[in-house]
CSV table of C-alpha atoms in Angstrom, one decimal:
chain,number,residue,atom,x,y,z
A,1,MET,CA,-51.4,21.3,176.3
A,2,ARG,CA,-52.6,24.7,174.2
A,3,VAL,CA,-56.0,24.4,173.3
A,4,VAL,CA,-56.9,27.1,170.7
A,5,CYS,CA,-60.3,28.5,169.5
A,6,VAL,CA,-60.8,29.8,166.6
A,7,ILE,CA,-64.4,32.4,166.8
A,8,THR,CA,-66.2,34.5,163.8
A,9,GLU,CA,-68.1,37.6,164.4
A,10,GLY,CA,-71.4,35.9,164.8
A,11,PHE,CA,-70.3,32.7,166.7
A,12,GLN,CA,-72.7,30.5,169.0
A,13,HIS,CA,-71.2,31.0,172.2
A,14,LEU,CA,-71.4,27.9,173.6
A,15,ASP,CA,-69.9,26.8,171.1
A,16,LEU,CA,-67.0,28.1,173.0
A,17,ALA,CA,-67.8,28.5,175.9
A,18,GLY,CA,-69.1,24.7,176.4
A,19,PRO,CA,-65.0,23.2,175.8
A,20,ALA,CA,-63.5,25.9,176.9
A,21,ASP,CA,-64.8,25.7,180.5
A,22,VAL,CA,-64.5,21.4,180.3
A,23,PHE,CA,-60.3,22.3,178.9
A,24,ALA,CA,-60.8,24.3,182.4
A,25,THR,CA,-61.8,22.4,185.1
A,26,ALA,CA,-59.7,19.2,183.8
A,27,GLY,CA,-57.1,21.4,185.5
A,28,LEU,CA,-58.7,21.9,188.1
A,29,VAL,CA,-59.5,17.6,188.9
A,30,SER,CA,-56.5,16.6,187.4
A,31,ARG,CA,-53.2,18.5,188.2
A,32,ARG,CA,-51.3,16.2,185.5
A,33,ALA,CA,-55.1,17.0,182.5
A,34,ALA,CA,-54.0,21.1,182.9
A,35,TYR,CA,-54.5,23.1,179.4
A,36,THR,CA,-54.0,26.7,178.4
A,37,LEU,CA,-56.4,28.2,176.4
A,38,GLU,CA,-56.3,31.0,173.7
A,39,VAL,CA,-59.2,32.5,171.5
A,40,THR,CA,-58.6,33.6,168.2
A,41,SER,CA,-60.1,35.0,165.0
A,42,VAL,CA,-59.5,37.0,161.2
A,43,VAL,CA,-58.4,40.3,163.2
A,44,ALA,CA,-58.1,41.6,166.7
A,45,GLY,CA,-60.2,43.1,169.1
A,46,PRO,CA,-63.9,42.2,170.4
A,47,VAL,CA,-65.6,39.8,169.2
A,48,ARG,CA,-70.0,39.8,169.4
A,49,ALA,CA,-71.1,35.6,169.8
A,50,SER,CA,-74.6,35.7,167.9
A,51,ASN,CA,-76.3,36.3,171.6
A,52,GLY,CA,-74.9,39.7,171.8
A,53,LEU,CA,-71.5,38.5,174.2
A,54,ALA,CA,-68.1,40.0,172.9
A,55,THR,CA,-65.5,38.0,173.5
A,56,LEU,CA,-61.7,39.9,173.1
A,57,VAL,CA,-59.0,38.9,170.3
A,58,GLU,CA,-56.1,39.8,171.7
A,59,THR,CA,-54.0,37.6,168.8
A,60,PRO,CA,-55.0,37.7,164.8
A,61,ILE,CA,-55.0,34.2,163.5
A,62,ASP,CA,-52.0,35.5,161.2
A,63,GLU,CA,-50.6,35.6,164.2
A,64,VAL,CA,-50.9,33.0,166.0
A,65,THR,CA,-47.3,30.3,166.0
A,66,GLY,CA,-45.7,27.7,168.4
A,67,PRO,CA,-46.9,24.1,168.6
A,68,ILE,CA,-50.8,23.9,169.0
A,69,ASP,CA,-52.0,20.7,171.0
A,70,THR,CA,-55.7,20.7,169.9
A,71,LEU,CA,-57.3,23.9,167.2
A,72,LEU,CA,-61.3,24.1,167.5
A,73,VAL,CA,-63.5,25.7,165.9
A,74,ALA,CA,-66.1,27.2,166.7
A,75,GLY,CA,-69.6,27.9,164.4
A,76,GLY,CA,-72.4,30.1,164.1
A,77,PRO,CA,-75.7,30.9,162.7
A,78,THR,CA,-73.4,33.3,160.6
A,79,VAL,CA,-70.5,31.1,159.4
A,80,ASP,CA,-71.8,30.9,155.7
A,81,ASP,CA,-70.8,34.8,156.4
A,82,HIS,CA,-67.4,34.1,156.6
A,83,LEU,CA,-66.8,31.2,154.6
A,84,ARG,CA,-65.2,33.1,152.0
A,85,ASP,CA,-62.8,35.0,153.5
A,86,PRO,CA,-59.7,33.8,152.9
A,87,ARG,CA,-57.6,34.9,155.5
A,88,LEU,CA,-59.6,32.9,158.1
A,89,VAL,CA,-60.1,30.0,155.4
A,90,ALA,CA,-56.7,29.9,154.8
A,91,GLY,CA,-55.4,30.5,158.4
A,92,VAL,CA,-57.6,27.5,159.6
A,93,ARG,CA,-55.6,24.8,157.2
A,94,ARG,CA,-52.2,27.2,158.6
A,95,LEU,CA,-53.0,25.9,162.1
A,96,ALA,CA,-54.6,22.4,161.8
A,97,ALA,CA,-50.9,21.3,159.7
A,98,GLY,CA,-49.5,21.9,163.0
A,99,ALA,CA,-51.8,20.2,165.3
A,100,ARG,CA,-51.7,18.0,166.8
A,101,ARG,CA,-55.7,17.8,166.7
A,102,THR,CA,-58.1,19.4,165.2
A,103,GLY,CA,-61.7,19.4,165.8
A,104,SER,CA,-64.6,21.5,165.1
A,105,VAL,CA,-68.0,22.5,166.8
A,106,CYS,CA,-71.6,22.8,165.2
A,107,THR,CA,-71.5,24.4,162.3
A,108,GLY,CA,-67.7,25.5,162.3
A,109,ALA,CA,-66.9,22.4,160.4
A,110,PHE,CA,-68.3,24.2,156.9
A,111,LEU,CA,-64.7,25.9,157.7
A,112,LEU,CA,-63.1,22.4,157.6
A,113,ALA,CA,-64.9,21.6,155.0
A,114,GLU,CA,-64.1,24.9,153.2
A,115,ALA,CA,-60.1,24.6,154.5
A,116,GLY,CA,-60.8,21.1,152.8
A,117,LEU,CA,-60.0,19.3,156.1
A,118,LEU,CA,-62.5,17.3,156.4
A,119,ASP,CA,-62.2,15.1,152.4
A,120,GLY,CA,-62.5,11.3,152.3
A,121,GLY,CA,-63.2,11.0,155.3
A,122,ARG,CA,-66.9,11.2,158.3
A,123,ALA,CA,-67.8,13.9,160.3
A,124,THR,CA,-71.1,15.6,161.1
A,125,THR,CA,-72.4,19.0,162.5
A,126,HIS,CA,-75.3,20.1,163.3
A,127,TRP,CA,-78.8,18.4,162.2
A,128,LEU,CA,-80.2,20.9,160.5
A,129,SER,CA,-77.3,21.8,158.8
A,130,ALA,CA,-75.9,18.1,157.6
A,131,GLY,CA,-77.2,18.1,154.8
A,132,ASP,CA,-76.4,21.4,153.6
A,133,LEU,CA,-72.5,20.0,154.3
A,134,ALA,CA,-73.6,17.2,152.4
A,135,ARG,CA,-74.9,18.7,149.6
A,136,ARG,CA,-71.7,22.2,149.2
A,137,TYR,CA,-68.6,19.1,150.2
A,138,PRO,CA,-68.6,16.1,148.0
A,139,ALA,CA,-66.1,14.8,149.5
A,140,VAL,CA,-66.8,15.1,153.3
A,141,GLU,CA,-69.0,11.6,154.4
A,142,THR,CA,-71.2,13.4,156.3
A,143,ASP,CA,-73.2,11.8,159.3
A,144,PRO,CA,-75.6,13.9,160.1
A,145,ASP,CA,-77.1,11.9,164.0
A,146,ALA,CA,-73.4,11.1,165.6
A,147,ILE,CA,-73.4,13.6,168.6
A,148,TYR,CA,-69.8,13.3,167.3
A,149,VAL,CA,-66.9,11.9,165.1
A,150,ARG,CA,-63.4,11.0,165.1
A,151,HIS,CA,-61.6,10.2,161.4
A,152,GLY,CA,-58.5,10.5,162.3
A,153,ASP,CA,-56.6,13.3,164.4
A,154,VAL,CA,-60.0,15.5,162.9
A,155,TRP,CA,-62.5,16.1,165.4
A,156,THR,CA,-66.0,17.4,165.0
A,157,SER,CA,-69.1,17.4,166.7
A,158,ALA,CA,-72.9,18.3,166.4
A,159,GLY,CA,-75.1,21.4,167.4
A,160,VAL,CA,-73.9,23.9,170.7
A,161,THR,CA,-73.9,20.8,173.2
A,162,ALA,CA,-72.3,18.6,171.8
A,163,GLY,CA,-69.1,20.9,172.2
A,164,ILE,CA,-69.3,19.9,175.4
A,165,ASP,CA,-69.7,16.4,174.6
A,166,LEU,CA,-66.7,16.5,172.6
A,167,ALA,CA,-64.4,18.2,174.6
A,168,LEU,CA,-64.9,15.4,177.2
A,169,ALA,CA,-64.3,12.7,174.6
A,170,MET,CA,-61.2,14.8,174.0
A,171,VAL,CA,-60.2,14.9,178.1
A,172,ALA,CA,-61.5,11.0,178.5
A,173,ASP,CA,-59.1,10.3,174.9
A,174,ASP,CA,-56.0,12.2,177.2
A,175,HIS,CA,-56.2,11.6,180.1
A,176,GLY,CA,-58.7,8.6,180.5
A,177,HIS,CA,-62.5,8.0,181.3
A,178,ARG,CA,-61.7,9.0,185.4
A,179,VAL,CA,-61.3,12.7,184.4
A,180,ALA,CA,-63.6,13.3,181.8
A,181,ARG,CA,-65.9,11.5,184.3
A,182,ASP,CA,-64.7,14.2,187.6
A,183,VAL,CA,-65.6,16.9,185.4
A,184,ALA,CA,-68.2,15.9,183.9
A,185,ARG,CA,-69.8,16.2,187.5
A,186,GLY,CA,-67.6,19.4,188.6
A,187,LEU,CA,-69.9,20.9,185.4
A,188,VAL,CA,-73.1,18.9,186.2
A,189,VAL,CA,-73.1,17.3,183.3
A,190,TYR,CA,-74.7,15.2,181.6
A,191,LEU,CA,-71.1,11.9,181.5
A,192,HIS,CA,-69.4,11.2,178.3
A,193,ARG,CA,-72.2,10.7,175.6
A,194,PRO,CA,-70.2,8.2,173.0
A,195,GLY,CA,-70.3,9.2,170.0
A,196,GLY,CA,-72.7,7.4,167.7
A,197,GLN,CA,-75.4,8.1,170.2
A,198,SER,CA,-78.3,9.6,167.8
A,199,GLN,CA,-78.6,13.8,168.5
A,200,PHE,CA,-81.3,13.3,167.7
A,201,SER,CA,-85.2,12.3,170.1
A,202,ALA,CA,-88.8,12.2,169.2
A,203,PRO,CA,-89.3,15.3,171.2
A,204,ILE,CA,-86.7,17.5,168.7
A,205,GLN,CA,-88.3,15.5,165.2
A,206,ALA,CA,-91.9,14.9,165.9
A,207,VAL,CA,-94.1,18.1,167.2
A,208,PRO,CA,-96.9,18.3,165.6
A,209,ARG,CA,-99.5,21.2,164.9
A,210,SER,CA,-103.0,19.7,167.0
A,211,GLU,CA,-103.1,19.4,169.9
A,212,PRO,CA,-104.5,15.8,170.2
A,213,LEU,CA,-101.8,14.8,168.6
A,214,LYS,CA,-100.2,16.1,171.2
A,215,GLU,CA,-101.7,14.3,173.7
A,216,LEU,CA,-101.3,11.7,172.1
A,217,GLN,CA,-97.1,12.1,172.1
A,218,THR,CA,-97.7,12.6,175.8
A,219,TRP,CA,-99.7,9.1,176.5
A,220,ILE,CA,-97.2,7.3,174.9
A,221,ASP,CA,-95.0,8.7,176.5
A,222,GLU,CA,-96.5,8.0,180.0
A,223,HIS,CA,-97.4,5.3,178.8
A,224,PRO,CA,-94.9,2.4,176.2
A,225,GLU,CA,-96.0,-0.5,177.3
A,226,GLU,CA,-99.7,-0.3,176.4
A,227,ASP,CA,-100.6,-1.7,172.3
A,228,LEU,CA,-98.9,1.8,170.3
A,229,SER,CA,-99.4,-0.8,167.0
A,230,VAL,CA,-101.1,1.8,164.9
A,231,PRO,CA,-104.5,0.3,165.2
A,232,ALA,CA,-104.9,0.8,168.6
A,233,LEU,CA,-103.9,4.1,168.1
A,234,ALA,CA,-106.3,4.6,165.7
A,235,ARG,CA,-108.5,3.9,167.4
A,236,ARG,CA,-107.8,6.1,170.7
A,237,MET,CA,-107.7,9.8,167.9
A,238,ASN,CA,-111.5,7.7,166.1
A,239,LEU,CA,-109.8,7.6,163.0
A,240,SER,CA,-109.3,5.1,160.5
A,241,GLU,CA,-105.9,3.0,160.1
A,242,ARG,CA,-105.1,5.0,156.8
A,243,HIS,CA,-106.1,8.5,158.0
A,244,PHE,CA,-104.5,8.5,161.2
A,245,SER,CA,-101.4,6.8,159.4
A,246,ARG,CA,-101.0,9.7,157.3
A,247,VAL,CA,-102.2,12.4,159.6
A,248,PHE,CA,-99.4,11.8,162.1
A,249,THR,CA,-96.5,11.4,159.3
A,250,ASP,CA,-98.0,15.1,157.9
A,251,GLU,CA,-97.7,16.4,161.5
A,252,THR,CA,-94.4,15.2,162.4
A,253,GLY,CA,-92.5,13.6,159.8
A,254,MET,CA,-92.5,10.3,160.5
A,255,PRO,CA,-94.8,8.1,160.9
A,256,PRO,CA,-96.5,6.4,163.8
A,257,GLY,CA,-94.5,3.3,164.0
A,258,ARG,CA,-91.0,5.0,164.3
A,259,TYR,CA,-92.9,7.7,166.5
A,260,VAL,CA,-93.2,4.4,169.2
A,261,GLU,CA,-89.9,3.1,168.8
A,262,ILE,CA,-87.7,5.8,169.8
A,263,ALA,CA,-90.5,7.3,172.7
A,264,ARG,CA,-90.3,3.0,173.8
A,265,THR,CA,-86.4,3.8,173.4
A,266,GLY,CA,-86.3,6.6,175.9
A,267,ALA,CA,-88.2,4.9,178.1
A,268,ALA,CA,-85.8,2.4,178.5
A,269,ARG,CA,-83.1,4.4,178.6
A,270,ARG,CA,-84.4,6.4,181.3
A,271,LEU,CA,-84.8,2.9,183.0
A,272,LEU,CA,-82.0,1.6,182.8
A,273,GLU,CA,-79.5,5.5,183.8
A,274,THR,CA,-81.4,4.8,187.1
A,275,THR,CA,-82.8,1.0,188.2
A,276,ASP,CA,-81.4,-2.1,188.2
A,277,GLU,CA,-83.9,-4.4,186.4
A,278,PRO,CA,-82.4,-6.8,184.0
A,279,LEU,CA,-82.0,-6.3,180.8
A,280,ASP,CA,-85.8,-8.6,179.7
A,281,VAL,CA,-87.7,-6.5,182.2
A,282,VAL,CA,-87.1,-3.1,180.8
A,283,ALA,CA,-87.4,-4.8,177.6
A,284,ARG,CA,-91.2,-5.6,179.1
A,285,ARG,CA,-91.6,-2.6,180.3
A,286,THR,CA,-91.5,-0.7,177.7
A,287,GLY,CA,-93.0,-2.0,175.8
A,288,LEU,CA,-89.8,-3.8,173.6
A,289,GLY,CA,-90.7,-7.1,174.1
A,290,LEU,CA,-88.1,-9.6,174.6
A,291,SER,CA,-84.4,-7.8,174.9
A,292,GLY,CA,-83.4,-9.6,171.5
A,293,SER,CA,-86.1,-6.7,170.3
A,294,LEU,CA,-84.5,-3.7,173.3
A,295,TYR,CA,-81.1,-4.5,171.8
A,296,ARG,CA,-82.2,-4.6,168.6
A,297,VAL,CA,-83.8,-0.8,168.8
A,298,PHE,CA,-80.4,0.5,171.0
A,299,ARG,CA,-78.2,-0.4,168.2
A,300,ARG,CA,-80.0,1.0,165.5
A,301,HIS,CA,-80.8,4.2,167.5
A,302,LEU,CA,-77.7,5.1,169.8
A,303,ARG,CA,-75.9,3.0,168.7
A,304,VAL,CA,-74.1,1.1,171.3
A,305,SER,CA,-75.6,-2.1,173.1
A,306,PRO,CA,-78.0,-1.8,176.2
A,307,GLY,CA,-75.5,-3.3,178.7
A,308,ASP,CA,-72.9,-1.4,177.2
A,309,TYR,CA,-75.3,2.0,177.7
A,310,ARG,CA,-76.0,1.6,181.8
A,311,ARG,CA,-72.2,0.8,182.2
A,312,ARG,CA,-71.5,4.3,180.5
A,313,PHE,CA,-74.1,6.1,181.5
A,314,ARG,CA,-75.6,4.4,185.6
A,315,ASP,CA,-76.0,7.4,188.1
A,316,LYS,CA,-73.8,5.8,190.1
A,317,GLU,CA,-76.3,7.3,193.4
A,318,HIS,CA,-78.7,5.3,192.7
């Protein structure tokens, strides 16, 4: 199964290396899961990534011929510099037309959008760039939260390491979840997160400037079963409820109630991954109360049920 990866000067190295190692490892764990890997760009020769490492391109994009199973476009911090390159955009469009499926990692979605390959479909990209993608390409339904999105034969993923999730999902689609699981274990990575799982987490979204708020966040994360209502947290900070809510929201970008819910969801995820506790016990231990509340927050933040999450991510060795 031929995988052709498109890179540009200044690309994110892990956008290429992560998926490439997933596909290569698949052939090692299962002889029937063999992929061949090629790298192309506008011109042949060394193409330097944003981290300074160079990748040798042997065949320029204009000269890539023959059937392609998977076309994968890498992103990177310099993708904007390449969107107006007609050879690159035309090359991506041509290769996609002859590929069984097309995918992008991170801001590689911008090149797919520029080539018209995302029009009328749903896509994702790095959460920092999702708003820009939505504004510049209104014909694309941008999901700023998903780890990866599959719309027909076009796949897009969130930033950087989400390319590994994307490639694992492709391997699972090609050869089954057992092979994808063995690849994940071989690479010592988290096993195949579902595409709908949120790419956000409380630490990513909410980093306050003040030390007292950082200490409060740590305490919330470590004590999800405590009373974490606004009145209780305001008392802990020796602030009025109104002032506390305003300061917390200003410094973290989210109201305290949302942060608490995300923190409790994270605590519940860890219990589901590492224990056999019943769902009602998990809900109680993480301050979510009843199993129905646990179900609702998982559907809201992760787009899977707690039971499905446990089946996917339970550490079999615990």
